[in-house]
GROMACS .gro file of C-alpha atoms in nm:
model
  375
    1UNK     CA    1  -3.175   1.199   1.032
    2UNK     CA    2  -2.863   1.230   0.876
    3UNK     CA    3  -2.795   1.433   0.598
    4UNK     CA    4  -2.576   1.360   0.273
    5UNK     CA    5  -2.334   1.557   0.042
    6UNK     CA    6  -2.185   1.408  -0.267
    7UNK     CA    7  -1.825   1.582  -0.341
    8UNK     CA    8  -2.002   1.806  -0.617
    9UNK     CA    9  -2.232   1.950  -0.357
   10UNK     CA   10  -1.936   1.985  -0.095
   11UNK     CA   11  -1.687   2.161  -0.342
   12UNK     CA   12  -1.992   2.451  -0.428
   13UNK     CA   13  -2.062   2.467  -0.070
   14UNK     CA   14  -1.721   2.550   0.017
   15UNK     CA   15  -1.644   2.762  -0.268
   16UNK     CA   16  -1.963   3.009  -0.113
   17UNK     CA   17  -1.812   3.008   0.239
   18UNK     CA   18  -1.474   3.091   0.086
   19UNK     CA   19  -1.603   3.406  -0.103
   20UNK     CA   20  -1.453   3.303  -0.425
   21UNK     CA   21  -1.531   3.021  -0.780
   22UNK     CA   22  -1.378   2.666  -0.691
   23UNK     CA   23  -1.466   2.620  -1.083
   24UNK     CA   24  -1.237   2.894  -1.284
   25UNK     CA   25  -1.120   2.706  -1.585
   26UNK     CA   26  -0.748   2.800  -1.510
   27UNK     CA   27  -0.765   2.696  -1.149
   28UNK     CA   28  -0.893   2.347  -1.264
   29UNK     CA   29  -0.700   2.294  -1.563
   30UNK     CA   30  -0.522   1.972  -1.555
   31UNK     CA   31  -0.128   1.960  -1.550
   32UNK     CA   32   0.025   1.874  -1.869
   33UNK     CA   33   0.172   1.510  -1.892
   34UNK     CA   34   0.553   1.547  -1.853
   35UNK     CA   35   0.767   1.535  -2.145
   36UNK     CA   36   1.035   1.314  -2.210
   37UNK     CA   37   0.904   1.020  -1.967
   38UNK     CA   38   0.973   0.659  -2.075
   39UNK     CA   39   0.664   0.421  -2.116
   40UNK     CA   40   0.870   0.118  -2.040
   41UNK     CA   41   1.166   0.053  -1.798
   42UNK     CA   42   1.047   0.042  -1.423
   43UNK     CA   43   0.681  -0.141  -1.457
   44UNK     CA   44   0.540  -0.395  -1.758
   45UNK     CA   45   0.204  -0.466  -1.846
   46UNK     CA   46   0.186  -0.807  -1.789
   47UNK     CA   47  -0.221  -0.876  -1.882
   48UNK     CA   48  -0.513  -0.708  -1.934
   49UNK     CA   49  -0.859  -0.778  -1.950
   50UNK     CA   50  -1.195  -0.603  -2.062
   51UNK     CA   51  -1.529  -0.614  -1.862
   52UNK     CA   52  -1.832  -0.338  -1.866
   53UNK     CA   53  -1.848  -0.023  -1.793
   54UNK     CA   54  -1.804   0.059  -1.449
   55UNK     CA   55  -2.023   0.430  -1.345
   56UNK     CA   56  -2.023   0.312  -0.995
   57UNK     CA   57  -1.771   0.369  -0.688
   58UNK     CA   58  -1.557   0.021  -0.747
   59UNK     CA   59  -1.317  -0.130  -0.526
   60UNK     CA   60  -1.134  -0.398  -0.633
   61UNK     CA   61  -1.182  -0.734  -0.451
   62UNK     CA   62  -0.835  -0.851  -0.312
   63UNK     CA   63  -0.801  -1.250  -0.177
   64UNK     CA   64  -0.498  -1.484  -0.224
   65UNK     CA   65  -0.389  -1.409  -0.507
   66UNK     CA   66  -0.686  -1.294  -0.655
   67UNK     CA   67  -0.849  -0.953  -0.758
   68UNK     CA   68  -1.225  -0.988  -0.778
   69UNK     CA   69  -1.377  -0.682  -1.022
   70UNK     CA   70  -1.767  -0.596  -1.138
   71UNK     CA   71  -1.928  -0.396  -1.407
   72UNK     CA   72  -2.204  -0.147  -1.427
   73UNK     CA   73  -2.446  -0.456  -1.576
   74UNK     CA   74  -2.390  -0.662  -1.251
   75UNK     CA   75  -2.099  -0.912  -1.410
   76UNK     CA   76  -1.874  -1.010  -1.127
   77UNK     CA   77  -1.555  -1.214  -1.216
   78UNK     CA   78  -1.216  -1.319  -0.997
   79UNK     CA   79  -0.904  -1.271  -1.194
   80UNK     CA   80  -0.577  -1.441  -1.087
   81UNK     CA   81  -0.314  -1.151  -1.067
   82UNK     CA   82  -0.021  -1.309  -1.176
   83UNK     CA   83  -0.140  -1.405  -1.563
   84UNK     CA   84  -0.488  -1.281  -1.545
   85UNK     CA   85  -0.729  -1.604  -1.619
   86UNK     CA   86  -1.033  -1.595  -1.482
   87UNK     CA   87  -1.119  -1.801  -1.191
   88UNK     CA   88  -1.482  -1.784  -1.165
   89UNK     CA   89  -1.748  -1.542  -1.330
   90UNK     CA   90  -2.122  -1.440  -1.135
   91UNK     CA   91  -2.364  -1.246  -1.276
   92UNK     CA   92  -2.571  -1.028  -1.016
   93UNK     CA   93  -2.890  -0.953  -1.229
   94UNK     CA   94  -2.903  -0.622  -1.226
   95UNK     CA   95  -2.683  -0.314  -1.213
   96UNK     CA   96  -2.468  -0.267  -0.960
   97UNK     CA   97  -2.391   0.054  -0.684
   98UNK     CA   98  -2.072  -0.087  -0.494
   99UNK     CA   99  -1.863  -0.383  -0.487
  100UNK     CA  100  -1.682  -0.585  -0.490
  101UNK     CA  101  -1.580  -0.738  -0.149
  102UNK     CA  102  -1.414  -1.093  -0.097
  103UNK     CA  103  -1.238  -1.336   0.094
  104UNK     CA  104  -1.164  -1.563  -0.186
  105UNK     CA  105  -1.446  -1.776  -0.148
  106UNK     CA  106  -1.754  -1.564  -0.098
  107UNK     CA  107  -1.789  -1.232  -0.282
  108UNK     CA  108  -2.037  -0.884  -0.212
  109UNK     CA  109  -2.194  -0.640  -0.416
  110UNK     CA  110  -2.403  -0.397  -0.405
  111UNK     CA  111  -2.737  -0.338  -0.665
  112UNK     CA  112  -2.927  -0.056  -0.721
  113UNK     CA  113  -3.205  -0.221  -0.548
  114UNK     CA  114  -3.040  -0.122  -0.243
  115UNK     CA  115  -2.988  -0.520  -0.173
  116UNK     CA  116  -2.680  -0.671  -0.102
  117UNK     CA  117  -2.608  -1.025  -0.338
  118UNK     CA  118  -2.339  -1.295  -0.198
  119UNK     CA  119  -2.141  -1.526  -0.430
  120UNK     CA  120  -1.961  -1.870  -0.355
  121UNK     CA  121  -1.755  -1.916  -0.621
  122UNK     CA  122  -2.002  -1.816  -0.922
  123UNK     CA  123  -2.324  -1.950  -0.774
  124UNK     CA  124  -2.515  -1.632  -0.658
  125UNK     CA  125  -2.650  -1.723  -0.315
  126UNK     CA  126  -2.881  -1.505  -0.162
  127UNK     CA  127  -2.993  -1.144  -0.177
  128UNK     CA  128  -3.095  -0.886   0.117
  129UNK     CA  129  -3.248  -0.528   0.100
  130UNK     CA  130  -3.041  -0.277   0.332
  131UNK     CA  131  -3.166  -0.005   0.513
  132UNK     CA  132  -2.995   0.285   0.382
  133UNK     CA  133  -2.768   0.320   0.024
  134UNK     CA  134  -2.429   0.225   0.011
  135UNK     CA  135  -2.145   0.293  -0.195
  136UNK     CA  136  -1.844   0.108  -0.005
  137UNK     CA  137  -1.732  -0.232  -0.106
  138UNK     CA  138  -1.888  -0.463   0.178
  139UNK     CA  139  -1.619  -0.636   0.317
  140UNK     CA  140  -1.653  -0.990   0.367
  141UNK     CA  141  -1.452  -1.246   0.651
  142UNK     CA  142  -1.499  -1.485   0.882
  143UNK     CA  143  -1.801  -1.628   0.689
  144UNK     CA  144  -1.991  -1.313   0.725
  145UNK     CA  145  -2.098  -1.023   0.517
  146UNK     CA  146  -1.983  -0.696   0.638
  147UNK     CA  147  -2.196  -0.333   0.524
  148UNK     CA  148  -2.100  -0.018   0.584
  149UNK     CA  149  -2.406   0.197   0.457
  150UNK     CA  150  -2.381   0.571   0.332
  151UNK     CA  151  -2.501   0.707   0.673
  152UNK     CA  152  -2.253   0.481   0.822
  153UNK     CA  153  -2.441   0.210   0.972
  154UNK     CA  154  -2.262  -0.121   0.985
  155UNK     CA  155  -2.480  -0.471   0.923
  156UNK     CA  156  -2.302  -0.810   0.966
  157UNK     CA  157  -2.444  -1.131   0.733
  158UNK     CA  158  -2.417  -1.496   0.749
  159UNK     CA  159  -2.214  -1.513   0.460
  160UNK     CA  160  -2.386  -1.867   0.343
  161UNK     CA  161  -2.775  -1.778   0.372
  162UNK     CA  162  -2.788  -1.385   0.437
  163UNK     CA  163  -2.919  -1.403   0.823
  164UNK     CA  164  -2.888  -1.049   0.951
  165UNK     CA  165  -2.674  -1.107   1.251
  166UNK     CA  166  -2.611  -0.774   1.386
  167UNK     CA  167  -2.612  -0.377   1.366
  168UNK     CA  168  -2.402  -0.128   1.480
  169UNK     CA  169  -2.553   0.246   1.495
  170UNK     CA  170  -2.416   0.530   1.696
  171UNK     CA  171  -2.539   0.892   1.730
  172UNK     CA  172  -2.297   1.078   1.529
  173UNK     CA  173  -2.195   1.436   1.291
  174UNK     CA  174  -2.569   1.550   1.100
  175UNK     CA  175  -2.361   1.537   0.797
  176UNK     CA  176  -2.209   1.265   0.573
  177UNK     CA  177  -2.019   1.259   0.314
  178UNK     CA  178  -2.151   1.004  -0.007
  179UNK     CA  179  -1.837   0.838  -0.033
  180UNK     CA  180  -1.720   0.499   0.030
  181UNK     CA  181  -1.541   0.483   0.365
  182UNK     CA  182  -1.307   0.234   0.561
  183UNK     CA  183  -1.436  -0.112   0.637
  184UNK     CA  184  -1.146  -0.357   0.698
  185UNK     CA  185  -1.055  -0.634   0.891
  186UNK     CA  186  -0.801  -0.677   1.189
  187UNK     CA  187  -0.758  -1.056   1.355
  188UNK     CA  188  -1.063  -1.099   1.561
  189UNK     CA  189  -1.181  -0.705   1.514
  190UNK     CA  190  -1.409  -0.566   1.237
  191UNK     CA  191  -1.299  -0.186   1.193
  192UNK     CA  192  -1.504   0.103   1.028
  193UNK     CA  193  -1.483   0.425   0.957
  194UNK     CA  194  -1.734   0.687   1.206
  195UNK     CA  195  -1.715   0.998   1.121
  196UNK     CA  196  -1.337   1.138   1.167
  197UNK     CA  197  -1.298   0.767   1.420
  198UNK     CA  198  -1.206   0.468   1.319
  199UNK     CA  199  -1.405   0.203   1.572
  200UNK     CA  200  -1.285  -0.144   1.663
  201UNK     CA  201  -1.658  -0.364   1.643
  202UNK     CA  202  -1.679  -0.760   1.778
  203UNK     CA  203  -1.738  -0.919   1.454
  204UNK     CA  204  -1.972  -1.159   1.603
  205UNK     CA  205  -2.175  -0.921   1.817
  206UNK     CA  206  -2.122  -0.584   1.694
  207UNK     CA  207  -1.982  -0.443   2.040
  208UNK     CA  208  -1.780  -0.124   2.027
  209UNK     CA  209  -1.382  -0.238   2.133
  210UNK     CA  210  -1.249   0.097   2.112
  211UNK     CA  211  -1.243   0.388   1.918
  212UNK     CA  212  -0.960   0.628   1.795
  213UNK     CA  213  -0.913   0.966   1.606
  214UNK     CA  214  -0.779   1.039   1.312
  215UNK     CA  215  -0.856   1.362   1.289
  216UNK     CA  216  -0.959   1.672   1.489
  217UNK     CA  217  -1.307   1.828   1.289
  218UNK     CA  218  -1.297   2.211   1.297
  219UNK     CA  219  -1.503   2.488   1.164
  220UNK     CA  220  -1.834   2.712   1.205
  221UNK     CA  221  -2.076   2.515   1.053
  222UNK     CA  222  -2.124   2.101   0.935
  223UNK     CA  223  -1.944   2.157   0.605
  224UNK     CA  224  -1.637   2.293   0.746
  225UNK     CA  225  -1.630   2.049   0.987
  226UNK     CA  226  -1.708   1.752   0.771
  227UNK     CA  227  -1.452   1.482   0.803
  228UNK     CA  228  -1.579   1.115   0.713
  229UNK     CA  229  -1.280   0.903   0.706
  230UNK     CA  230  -1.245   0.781   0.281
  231UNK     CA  231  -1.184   0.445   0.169
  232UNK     CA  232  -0.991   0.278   0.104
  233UNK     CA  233  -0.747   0.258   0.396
  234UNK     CA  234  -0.444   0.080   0.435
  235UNK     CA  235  -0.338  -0.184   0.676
  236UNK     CA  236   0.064  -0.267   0.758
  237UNK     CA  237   0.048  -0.527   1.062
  238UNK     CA  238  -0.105  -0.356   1.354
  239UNK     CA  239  -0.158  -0.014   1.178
  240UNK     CA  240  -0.472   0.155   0.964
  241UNK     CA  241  -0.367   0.449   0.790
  242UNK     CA  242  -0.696   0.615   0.661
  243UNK     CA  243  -0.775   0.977   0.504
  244UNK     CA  244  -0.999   1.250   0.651
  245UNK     CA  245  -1.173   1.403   0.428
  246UNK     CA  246  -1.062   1.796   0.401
  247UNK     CA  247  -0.888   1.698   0.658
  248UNK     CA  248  -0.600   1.461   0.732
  249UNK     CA  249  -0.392   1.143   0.702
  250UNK     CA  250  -0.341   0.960   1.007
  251UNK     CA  251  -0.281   0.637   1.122
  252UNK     CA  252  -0.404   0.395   1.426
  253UNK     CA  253  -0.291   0.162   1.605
  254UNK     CA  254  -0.574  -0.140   1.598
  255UNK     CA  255  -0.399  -0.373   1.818
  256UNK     CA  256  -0.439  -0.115   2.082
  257UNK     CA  257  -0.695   0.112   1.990
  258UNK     CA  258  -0.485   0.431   1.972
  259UNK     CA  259  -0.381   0.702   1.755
  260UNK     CA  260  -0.040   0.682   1.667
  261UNK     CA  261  -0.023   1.029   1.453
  262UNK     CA  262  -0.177   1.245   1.182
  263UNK     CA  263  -0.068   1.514   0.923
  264UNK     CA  264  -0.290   1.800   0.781
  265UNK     CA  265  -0.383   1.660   0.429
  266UNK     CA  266  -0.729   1.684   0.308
  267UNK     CA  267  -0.846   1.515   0.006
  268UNK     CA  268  -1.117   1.289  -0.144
  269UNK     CA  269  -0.946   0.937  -0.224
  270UNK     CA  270  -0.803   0.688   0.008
  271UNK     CA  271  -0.453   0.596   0.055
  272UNK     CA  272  -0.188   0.347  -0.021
  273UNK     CA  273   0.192   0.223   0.067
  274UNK     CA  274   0.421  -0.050   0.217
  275UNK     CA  275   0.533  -0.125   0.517
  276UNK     CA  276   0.740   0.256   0.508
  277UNK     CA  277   0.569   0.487   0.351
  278UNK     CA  278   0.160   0.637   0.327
  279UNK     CA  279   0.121   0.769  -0.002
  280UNK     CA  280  -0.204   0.970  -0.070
  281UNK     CA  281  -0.250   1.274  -0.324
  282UNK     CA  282  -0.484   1.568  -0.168
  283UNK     CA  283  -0.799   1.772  -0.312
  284UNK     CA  284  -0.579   1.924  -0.561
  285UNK     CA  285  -0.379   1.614  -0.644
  286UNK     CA  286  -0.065   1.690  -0.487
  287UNK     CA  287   0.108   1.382  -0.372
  288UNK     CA  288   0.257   1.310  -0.036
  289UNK     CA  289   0.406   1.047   0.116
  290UNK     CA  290   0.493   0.980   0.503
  291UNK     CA  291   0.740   0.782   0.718
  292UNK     CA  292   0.491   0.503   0.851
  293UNK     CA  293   0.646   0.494   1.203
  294UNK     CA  294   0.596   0.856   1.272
  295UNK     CA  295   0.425   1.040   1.046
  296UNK     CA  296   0.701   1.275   0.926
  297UNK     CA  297   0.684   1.384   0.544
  298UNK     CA  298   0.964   1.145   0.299
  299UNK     CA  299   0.860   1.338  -0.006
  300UNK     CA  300   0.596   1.554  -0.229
  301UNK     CA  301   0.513   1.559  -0.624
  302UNK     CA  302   0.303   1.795  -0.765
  303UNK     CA  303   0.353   1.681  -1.163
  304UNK     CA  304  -0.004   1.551  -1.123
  305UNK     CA  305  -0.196   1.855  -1.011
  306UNK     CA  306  -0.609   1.764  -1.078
  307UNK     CA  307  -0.550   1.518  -1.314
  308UNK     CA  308  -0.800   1.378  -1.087
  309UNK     CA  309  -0.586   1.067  -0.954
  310UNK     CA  310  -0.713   0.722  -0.803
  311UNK     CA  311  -0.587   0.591  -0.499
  312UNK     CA  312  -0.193   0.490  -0.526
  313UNK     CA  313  -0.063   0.178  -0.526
  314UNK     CA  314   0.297   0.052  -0.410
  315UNK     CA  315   0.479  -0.218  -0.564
  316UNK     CA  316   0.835  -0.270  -0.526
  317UNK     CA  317   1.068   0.033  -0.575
  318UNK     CA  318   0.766   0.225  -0.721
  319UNK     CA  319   0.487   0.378  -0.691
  320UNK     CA  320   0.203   0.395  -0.960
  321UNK     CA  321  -0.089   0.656  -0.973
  322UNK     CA  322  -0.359   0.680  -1.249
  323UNK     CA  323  -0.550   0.962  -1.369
  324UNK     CA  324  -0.885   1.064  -1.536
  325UNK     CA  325  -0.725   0.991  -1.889
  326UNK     CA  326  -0.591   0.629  -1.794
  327UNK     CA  327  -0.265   0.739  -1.810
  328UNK     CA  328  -0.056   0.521  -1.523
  329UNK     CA  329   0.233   0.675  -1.369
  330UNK     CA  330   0.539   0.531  -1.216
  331UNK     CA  331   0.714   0.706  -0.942
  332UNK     CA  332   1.054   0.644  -0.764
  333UNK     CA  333   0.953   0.551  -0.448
  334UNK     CA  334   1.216   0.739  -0.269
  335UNK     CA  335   1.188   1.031  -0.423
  336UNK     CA  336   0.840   1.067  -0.571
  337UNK     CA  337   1.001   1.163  -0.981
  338UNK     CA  338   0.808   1.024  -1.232
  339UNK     CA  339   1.040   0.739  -1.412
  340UNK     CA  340   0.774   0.579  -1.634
  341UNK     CA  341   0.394   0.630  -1.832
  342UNK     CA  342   0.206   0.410  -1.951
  343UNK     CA  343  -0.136   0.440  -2.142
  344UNK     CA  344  -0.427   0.210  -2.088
  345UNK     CA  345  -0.774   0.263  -2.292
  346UNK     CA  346  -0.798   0.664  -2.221
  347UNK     CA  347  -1.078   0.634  -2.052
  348UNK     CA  348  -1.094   0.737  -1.667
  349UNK     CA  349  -0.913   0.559  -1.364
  350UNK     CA  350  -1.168   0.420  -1.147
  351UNK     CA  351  -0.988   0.234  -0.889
  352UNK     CA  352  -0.667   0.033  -0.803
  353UNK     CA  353  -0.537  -0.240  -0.595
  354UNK     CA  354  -0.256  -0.494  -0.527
  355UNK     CA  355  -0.228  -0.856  -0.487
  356UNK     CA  356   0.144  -0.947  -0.390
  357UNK     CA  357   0.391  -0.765  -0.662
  358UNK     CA  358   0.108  -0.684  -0.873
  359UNK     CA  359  -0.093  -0.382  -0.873
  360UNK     CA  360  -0.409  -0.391  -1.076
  361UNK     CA  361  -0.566   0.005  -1.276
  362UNK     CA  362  -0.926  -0.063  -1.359
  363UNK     CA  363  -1.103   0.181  -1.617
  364UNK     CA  364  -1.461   0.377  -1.666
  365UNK     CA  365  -1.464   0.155  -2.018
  366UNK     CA  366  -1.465  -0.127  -1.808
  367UNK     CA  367  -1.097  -0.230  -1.917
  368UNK     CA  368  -0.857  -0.423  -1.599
  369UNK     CA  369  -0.467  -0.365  -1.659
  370UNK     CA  370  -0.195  -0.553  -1.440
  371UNK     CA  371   0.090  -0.429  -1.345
  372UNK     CA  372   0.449  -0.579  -1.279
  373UNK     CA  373   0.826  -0.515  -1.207
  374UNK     CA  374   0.995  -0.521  -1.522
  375UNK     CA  375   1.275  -0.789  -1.536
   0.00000   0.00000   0.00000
C-alpha cells in the first residue's frame, strides 16, 4: 500500500536527514513588503465577490469565460470573469475536500464523504463514493468526470449519471505526497500526473498512450526521492509544464509524448505563464521564470521570500502572485520587479486562476477578487 506525507510531515522529515531545524524563527521569517510600491497603475480590481470559508485545497474552475469557485460548507457558484455576476449557484450538502472542476456545463467536487458530486448547471446530479481521498480538483471533459485520487489512481465518470467507466492504476514510488497533482486535458488525451511522469491515458478506455519525465528522483531513502508532480500545471498548445516536487520544473511535449526539458527547482505549488515564459516560485518562495521553448532562465525575484505564495498567474505585461496575507503583487513580466500591491481581505491566498485577461485571487475568508489591465 502506498504511503502518504502531507508537506508538514515532509519538511520535519527532511529537516532530520539534513542534521539541522527547518523551523528557526529567523530562517522562516517572512520578507518585509517592499516600500514605496504603488497599489494602482499596472492591474485594477475590477469585481469582487464573497463566498465561505475555504480550509480545503481549492482550484478554481476555469470554462469560457467562466471561473467556477466552492466554499468549505459545500456552496458551489460560476462567476463570469469579466463583471463578476453569477451564472449559476449549487449547493453540495456537505463540506467539501477538493474542487472545483468544470467544463462549463457540468461541475466536480469533492466532500468529505470521500464521494464525488456532479452539477449541470445548479441541479446537483448524482453522487459516488471513491476509493481512496482526494484533494485535486477532478477535472471534467468530454461528458465525463475525471479523479485523480491522493494515491494517484485515476477514475473516469459518465458525467450525466455517475457510471464508473474506467480505472487506471499502475505500480508506482511507496510514497506520495498529499497534494493535489496534474490532471488536465489534451485533444483526445486525458493526462495525469504519476509520480515524477506525466502519462497520456485514452479518455474513453483508460489505456496508457505514453509516458514522459519530468524529473529524475534521487536520494537514499523515499523522502529524498519523493517527487509527485504538483498541480496545477500549465498547458501552451502542445506543451504541459508541471512542477516536481523538491525537485524540478519541466515541461512535455503531449502531442508527442516527450520531454522537451527541465530545470532544478523544487517547490510545493504549481506553475503558471503564457505562451513565453513558466513562472513558478520554489520551497522558499523565490521566483523564477523560464523561456518556454527551451527551458533557459528569463529572470529571478526574491522580494517574496516565504511569504508563502500561491501559484502565479500571467496576464498581459504582468505577472501577479499572492501571499499568506492577501497581499497581490504585480510584477513586470520581463523583468520580474514588483510595479504594483494591492490588498484584498488579509486573509490567506488560497488559489488563483485566469479566464482570458482576467486573473482571479481567491481567499481563506472565502473572499474572490478579479483582476484586470488597467486602462
Amino acid at each position: 500500500m502506498k504511503r502518504l506525507l502531507s508537506i508538514g510531515t515532509l519538511a520535519i522529515a527532511l529537516g532530520l536527514l539534513s542534521g539541522c531545524s527547518l523551523f528557526s524563527k529567523d530562517k522562516d521569517k517572512p520578507a518585509a513588503l517592499e516600500a514605496g510600491i504603488p497599489s494602482t497603475g499596472a492591474v485594477r480590481l475590477a469585481w469582487s465577490s464573497k463566498g465561505d470559508s475555504v480550509n480545503f485545497p481549492l482550484g478554481i474552475g476555469t470554462a469560457g469565460d467562466r471561473f467556477v469557485v466552492a466554499g468549505d460548507d459545500g456552496s458551489v457558484h460560476a462567476l463570469n470573469a469579466t463583471d463578476g455576476r453569477e451564472a449559476w449557484r449549487a449547493q453540495a450538502g456537505s463540506k467539501l475536500t477538493a474542487g472545483v472542476g468544470s467544463d462549463g456545463r457540468f461541475a466536480a467536487v469533492v466532500n468529505r464523504d470521500n464521494q464525488v458530486i456532479t452539477f449541470d448547471g445548479g441541479k446537483r446530479l448524482w453522487a459516488k463514493a471513491l476509493p481512496t481521498p482526494v484533494v485535486a480538483p477532478p477535472l471534467v471533459a468530454g461528458e465525463r468526470v475525471f479523479v485523480l485520487t491522493i494515491d494517484r489512481q485515476v477514475l473516469a465518470f459518465d458525467a450525466l449519471d455517475g457510471r464508473k467507466i474506467w480505472e487506471y492504476r499502475r505500480a508506482g514510488d511507496a510514497l506520495t505526497l498529499a497534494k493535489p497533482g496534474v490532471l488536465v486535458a489534451f485533444k483526445d488525451t486525458l493526462v495525469a500526473g504519476q509520480g515524477a511522469r506525466l502519462v497520456g491515458l485514452d479518455p474513453v478506455t483508460g489505456q496508457l498512450r505514453w509516458e514522459a519525465t519530468v524529473a529524475q528522483p534521487r536520494g537514499t531513502n523515499e523522502v529524498e526521492r519523493l517527487a509527485d508532480l504538483v498541480g496545477p500545471a500549465l498547458r501552451v498548445g502542445d506543451l504541459i509544464c508541471a512542477r516536481a516536487f523538491q525537485f524540478a520544473v519541466g515541461c512535455v511535449n503531449a502531442e508527442r509524448g516527450s520531454s522537451l526539458w527541465n530545470r532544478n527547482a523544487g517547490g510545493t505549488q504549481g506553475v503558471g505563464g503564457d505562451a513565453q515564459l513558466v513562472v513558478g516560485a520554489d520551497a522558499s518562495d523565490r521566483i523564477s521564470a523560464w523561456k518556454l521553448s527551451n527551458g533557459d532562465l528569463a529572470w529571478s525575484a526574491d522580494q517574496f521570500v516565504r511569504r508563502r505564495l500561491v501559484e502565479p498567474v500571467v496576464i498581459g505585461k504582468h505577472v501577479l502572485v499572492a501571499d499568506y496575507e492577501g497581499q497581490v503583487h504585480v510584477l513586470d513580466r520581463e523583468t520580474g520587479k514588483t510595479v504594483q500591491r494591492v490588498a484584498t481581505d488579509g486573509s490567506p491566498a488560497v488559489a488563483a486562476a485566469r479566464v482570458g485577461s482576467t486573473a482571479l485571487v481567491a481567499t481563506r475568508n472565502g473572499g474572490v477578487f478579479a483582476f484586470q489591465a488597467a486602462q
